[in-house]
Short mmCIF file of C-alpha atoms in Angstrom, two decimals:
data_model
loop_
_atom_site.label_atom_id
_atom_site.label_comp_id
_atom_site.label_asym_id
_atom_site.label_seq_id
_atom_site.Cartn_x
_atom_site.Cartn_y
_atom_site.Cartn_z
CA MET B 1 -0.17 -0.02 0.66
CA LEU B 2 3.14 2.50 0.40
CA VAL B 3 5.05 1.09 -2.06
CA VAL B 4 2.50 0.66 -4.96
CA PRO B 5 1.28 4.02 -5.58
CA VAL B 6 5.11 5.67 -6.03
CA VAL B 7 5.47 3.62 -8.43
CA VAL B 8 2.36 3.78 -10.01
CA GLY B 9 2.50 7.64 -10.23
CA ALA B 10 6.17 7.69 -11.08
CA VAL B 11 5.57 5.54 -14.05
CA VAL B 12 2.96 7.59 -15.33
CA SER B 13 4.29 10.44 -15.35
CA GLY B 14 7.89 9.31 -16.41
CA VAL B 15 10.27 8.03 -13.93
CA THR B 16 12.82 10.25 -12.19
CA TRP B 17 15.59 9.98 -9.68
CA ARG B 18 13.42 12.16 -7.28
CA HIS B 19 11.02 9.37 -7.10
CA GLY B 20 13.59 7.61 -5.61
CA LEU B 21 14.46 10.07 -3.15
CA LEU B 22 10.38 10.71 -2.62
CA LEU B 23 9.88 7.17 -1.55
CA GLY B 24 12.30 6.79 0.90
CA VAL B 25 11.00 9.88 2.52
CA TRP B 26 7.41 9.00 2.30
CA LEU B 27 8.68 5.42 3.72
CA LEU B 28 10.24 6.74 6.52
CA ALA B 29 8.03 9.54 7.33
CA TYR B 30 5.48 6.55 7.76
CA LEU B 31 7.84 5.23 10.36
CA ALA B 32 7.86 8.01 11.96
CA PHE B 33 3.89 8.80 11.73
CA GLN B 34 3.53 4.84 13.03
CA ALA B 35 5.94 5.89 16.26
CA CYS B 36 4.14 8.74 16.97
CA ALA B 37 0.57 7.31 17.02
CA LEU B 38 2.31 4.42 19.72
CA TRP B 39 3.12 7.17 21.96
CA LEU B 40 -0.03 8.98 22.01
CA LYS B 41 -1.93 5.93 22.47
CA ALA B 42 0.90 5.02 25.46
CA SER B 43 -0.75 8.15 26.45
CA ARG B 44 2.98 9.57 25.31
CA ARG B 45 5.31 7.89 28.39
CA PRO B 46 8.71 8.93 27.75
CA ARG B 47 10.08 5.64 26.91
CA TRP B 48 7.90 5.63 23.56
CA TRP B 49 8.87 9.19 22.74
CA PRO B 50 13.05 8.10 21.05
CA PRO B 51 11.30 6.11 18.17
CA VAL B 52 9.57 9.25 17.01
CA ARG B 53 12.38 11.17 17.17
CA ALA B 54 15.03 9.14 15.60
CA TYR B 55 12.19 8.27 12.74
CA GLY B 56 11.79 11.74 12.82
CA LEU B 57 14.76 12.73 11.92
CA SER B 58 15.67 10.41 9.90
CA ALA B 59 13.00 11.87 7.80
CA LEU B 60 13.78 15.34 8.07
CA TRP B 61 17.06 15.23 6.39
CA PRO B 62 16.13 13.50 3.44
CA GLY B 63 12.62 15.31 2.85
CA LEU B 64 14.32 18.66 3.54
CA VAL B 65 16.21 17.65 0.30
CA LEU B 66 13.25 16.67 -1.80
CA VAL B 67 11.64 19.79 -1.03
CA ALA B 68 14.68 21.66 -1.59
CA GLN B 69 14.30 19.95 -5.50
CA ALA B 70 10.51 20.15 -5.79
CA PRO B 71 9.73 23.25 -3.37
CA ALA B 72 6.00 23.18 -5.02
CA LEU B 73 5.32 20.00 -3.31
CA LEU B 74 4.64 22.09 0.20
CA ARG B 75 1.28 22.77 -1.80
CA TRP B 76 0.41 19.32 -0.35
CA ALA B 77 0.91 20.11 2.87
CA PRO B 78 -2.39 21.13 4.11
CA VAL B 79 -3.53 18.13 2.18
CA PHE B 80 -1.47 15.83 4.44
CA GLY B 81 -1.66 17.58 7.25
CA GLY B 82 -5.38 17.50 8.08
CA LEU B 83 -5.23 13.77 7.44
CA LEU B 84 -2.37 13.39 9.87
CA ALA B 85 -3.95 15.19 12.17
CA VAL B 86 -7.45 12.80 11.94
CA SER B 87 -4.67 10.34 12.06
CA LEU B 88 -3.10 10.91 15.31
CA LEU B 89 -6.14 11.64 16.72
CA CYS B 90 -7.58 8.39 16.56
CA ALA B 91 -4.77 6.95 17.80
CA HIS B 92 -4.69 9.69 20.75
CA ARG B 93 -8.48 8.32 21.43
CA ARG B 94 -7.19 4.74 20.93
CA ALA B 95 -9.43 3.89 18.19
CA ASP B 96 -6.06 3.69 15.30
CA ARG B 97 -8.03 0.40 14.14
CA SER B 98 -11.01 2.34 13.74
CA TRP B 99 -12.50 2.70 9.41
CA LEU B 100 -12.47 6.15 9.88
CA ASN B 101 -8.31 5.74 10.92
CA ASP B 102 -7.95 2.59 8.65
CA ALA B 103 -9.76 5.30 5.50
CA VAL B 104 -7.82 7.60 6.36
CA THR B 105 -4.53 5.47 6.53
CA VAL B 106 -5.84 4.96 2.94
CA GLY B 107 -6.87 7.76 1.68
CA ALA B 108 -3.20 9.32 1.99
CA ALA B 109 -1.10 6.41 0.72
CA MET B 110 -3.34 6.39 -2.27
CA LEU B 111 -2.62 10.50 -2.46
CA MET B 112 0.66 9.36 -3.31
CA THR B 113 0.15 8.28 -6.68
CA VAL B 114 -0.64 12.04 -7.68
CA VAL B 115 2.20 13.20 -5.90
CA ALA B 116 4.46 11.14 -7.90
CA ALA B 117 2.89 11.97 -10.95
CA GLY B 118 3.69 15.68 -10.38
CA LEU B 119 7.52 14.87 -10.29
CA GLY B 120 7.77 12.76 -13.42
CA THR B 121 9.19 14.09 -16.10
CA HIS B 122 6.03 15.64 -17.09
CA GLY B 123 5.09 17.05 -14.17
CA THR B 124 8.99 18.51 -12.76
CA PRO B 125 8.69 22.13 -14.25
CA HIS B 126 5.73 22.91 -12.54
CA ALA B 127 6.84 20.54 -8.93
CA ARG B 128 10.13 22.54 -9.01
CA GLY B 129 8.20 25.89 -9.45
CA PRO B 130 8.28 28.84 -7.22
CA VAL B 131 5.71 27.46 -3.83
CA LEU B 132 3.28 30.54 -3.91
CA ASP B 133 3.17 30.30 -7.93
CA THR B 134 0.10 28.83 -8.12
CA TRP B 135 -2.48 27.18 -5.13
CA VAL B 136 -2.39 24.20 -7.36
CA PRO B 137 -0.19 21.16 -5.75
CA PRO B 138 1.99 19.47 -8.63
CA GLY B 139 0.34 16.39 -10.17
CA ALA B 140 -3.20 17.32 -9.34
CA GLY B 141 -3.85 18.21 -12.74
CA ASP B 142 -3.26 15.08 -14.32
CA PRO B 143 -5.71 13.07 -15.09
CA ALA B 144 -4.34 9.61 -15.78
CA ALA B 145 -2.75 10.30 -12.11
CA TRP B 146 -6.14 10.55 -10.74
CA ALA B 147 -7.78 7.73 -12.61
CA ALA B 148 -4.60 5.76 -10.85
CA THR B 149 -5.37 6.57 -7.33
CA ALA B 150 -9.39 5.90 -8.03
CA ALA B 151 -8.32 2.68 -9.68
CA LEU B 152 -6.26 2.19 -6.91
CA ALA B 153 -8.07 3.58 -3.89
CA GLY B 154 -11.27 1.01 -5.34
CA TYR B 155 -8.85 -1.21 -4.40
CA PHE B 156 -6.95 -0.74 -1.00
CA LEU B 157 -10.67 0.44 0.35
CA GLY B 158 -12.00 -2.78 -0.29
CA THR B 159 -8.78 -4.43 1.79
CA VAL B 160 -10.34 -2.47 4.81
CA PRO B 161 -13.51 -4.12 5.28
CA TYR B 162 -12.78 -7.48 3.72
CA VAL B 163 -8.99 -7.75 6.16
CA LYS B 164 -11.38 -7.97 8.94
CA THR B 165 -13.76 -10.22 7.34
CA LEU B 166 -10.49 -12.79 7.77
CA LEU B 167 -9.37 -10.89 11.42
CA ARG B 168 -10.95 -8.60 13.71
CA GLU B 169 -14.45 -8.93 12.71
CA ARG B 170 -14.68 -12.53 11.13
CA GLY B 171 -18.01 -13.87 11.75
CA ASP B 172 -19.71 -10.53 11.99
CA ARG B 173 -22.59 -10.72 9.24
CA ARG B 174 -22.95 -6.68 8.93
CA VAL B 175 -19.09 -6.94 8.45
CA LEU B 176 -19.31 -9.52 5.76
CA ALA B 177 -22.45 -7.97 4.13
CA VAL B 178 -19.98 -4.24 3.78
CA SER B 179 -17.38 -5.49 2.36
CA ILE B 180 -19.41 -7.94 -0.14
CA GLY B 181 -21.49 -4.70 -0.59
CA TYR B 182 -18.51 -2.10 -1.49
CA HIS B 183 -16.48 -5.01 -3.56
CA ALA B 184 -20.08 -4.90 -5.77
CA ALA B 185 -20.36 -1.13 -6.08
CA VAL B 186 -16.32 -1.33 -7.10
CA LEU B 187 -17.45 -4.10 -10.32
CA VAL B 188 -20.21 -1.83 -11.27
CA ALA B 189 -17.53 1.01 -11.63
CA ALA B 190 -15.39 -0.68 -13.20
CA LEU B 191 -18.20 -2.56 -15.56
CA VAL B 192 -19.52 1.64 -15.86
CA VAL B 193 -15.51 2.55 -16.94
CA THR B 194 -15.34 -0.19 -19.14
CA VAL B 195 -18.47 0.33 -21.17
CA ALA B 196 -17.55 4.55 -21.36
CA ALA B 197 -13.61 3.57 -22.49
CA PRO B 198 -13.70 0.55 -23.60
CA GLN B 199 -9.84 -0.63 -24.26
CA ALA B 200 -7.55 -3.47 -23.20
CA GLY B 201 -6.47 -2.00 -19.11
CA THR B 202 -10.94 -0.97 -18.84
CA VAL B 203 -11.85 -4.87 -19.15
CA ALA B 204 -9.10 -6.07 -17.19
CA LEU B 205 -9.83 -3.55 -13.99
CA ALA B 206 -13.19 -4.88 -14.61
CA VAL B 207 -12.05 -8.85 -14.71
CA VAL B 208 -9.75 -7.95 -11.89
CA ALA B 209 -12.92 -6.76 -10.22
CA ALA B 210 -14.82 -9.17 -10.35
CA GLY B 211 -12.00 -11.25 -9.18
CA LEU B 212 -11.86 -9.63 -5.85
CA LEU B 213 -15.97 -10.03 -5.65
CA VAL B 214 -15.63 -12.96 -5.80
CA ARG B 215 -12.84 -13.48 -3.12
CA ALA B 216 -14.87 -11.13 -0.97
CA VAL B 217 -18.31 -13.50 -0.81
CA VAL B 218 -16.03 -17.10 -0.72
CA VAL B 219 -13.20 -16.39 0.99
CA PRO B 220 -13.98 -15.18 4.36
CA ARG B 221 -16.39 -18.59 4.63
CA ARG B 222 -14.30 -20.73 4.03
CA ARG B 223 -13.03 -23.06 6.86
CA PRO B 224 -10.51 -24.01 8.52
CA TRP B 225 -10.21 -19.94 8.44
CA PRO B 226 -7.52 -18.76 6.47
CA SER B 227 -3.90 -18.00 8.34
CA ALA B 228 -2.57 -14.71 8.51
CA LYS B 229 0.41 -15.80 6.58
CA ALA B 230 -2.08 -17.00 3.81
CA ILE B 231 -4.12 -13.54 3.81
CA GLY B 232 -1.20 -11.81 3.84
CA LEU B 233 0.18 -13.41 0.55
CA GLY B 234 -3.08 -13.61 -0.90
CA GLU B 235 -2.94 -9.53 -0.39
CA VAL B 236 0.98 -9.48 -2.28
CA ALA B 237 -0.39 -11.58 -4.87
CA ALA B 238 -4.23 -9.30 -5.36
CA THR B 239 -2.19 -6.03 -4.66
CA VAL B 240 0.66 -6.94 -7.81
CA VAL B 241 -2.22 -8.15 -10.01
CA VAL B 242 -4.33 -5.24 -9.50
CA THR B 243 -1.15 -2.78 -9.98
CA ALA B 244 -0.86 -4.51 -13.38
CA ALA B 245 -4.08 -4.24 -14.60
CA VAL B 246 -4.29 0.49 -13.58
CA LEU B 247 -0.73 0.26 -15.16
CA LEU B 248 -2.18 -1.21 -18.44
CA ALA B 249 -5.21 0.73 -18.26
CA VAL B 250 -3.82 4.36 -18.05
CA ALA B 251 0.35 4.05 -18.24
#
């Protein structure tokens, strides 16, 4: 979930060395965020602070280099700042496993597709422009990047209820209904897109969406329950297939 959006955004807009730097900063920032969330969840106990400081400083220096290369990225700060505030508030209230926090976390990760697109060979001049030259963040004007973001979000948001049906909420009929209903809606959306713009990529997305719906219906009903390892491997495989279909559709 963390790597795929950056990779897709880079491929959509043209890969540059800045994408490697962006990915490194993003991963370090996520580790700092997780450490901060644990610190807040633990009522800010001092022994939880060192990881926050370590990961925060590790992300700071490459982050400054990235901003120096593409200062217009700072236009994304209000968006990600708002998402970060909501997620940290959830952690403070020990609701880090809530539906809201899961959705916010996935949403922030998916936006990295557009951010990465702003650093590509088509977006680099805009990204390197003055911070206050325009209010539009780099990448935000790229329709292909937004299409890829929507497709990836459709999949990764669906993993929230799907995984819950296999782990924390397994056996809960309401969560299962939400998962199936969501995946059915995604399939309908994929079919609409395929009819409106028939091509190999959109057809592939529709086929993948159908497969994900079948998975959402069948796997939670299997007995014995799949192991955590099996669930993880299944998610990796599904992510690879979805990524390939998205790239086929928009790249």
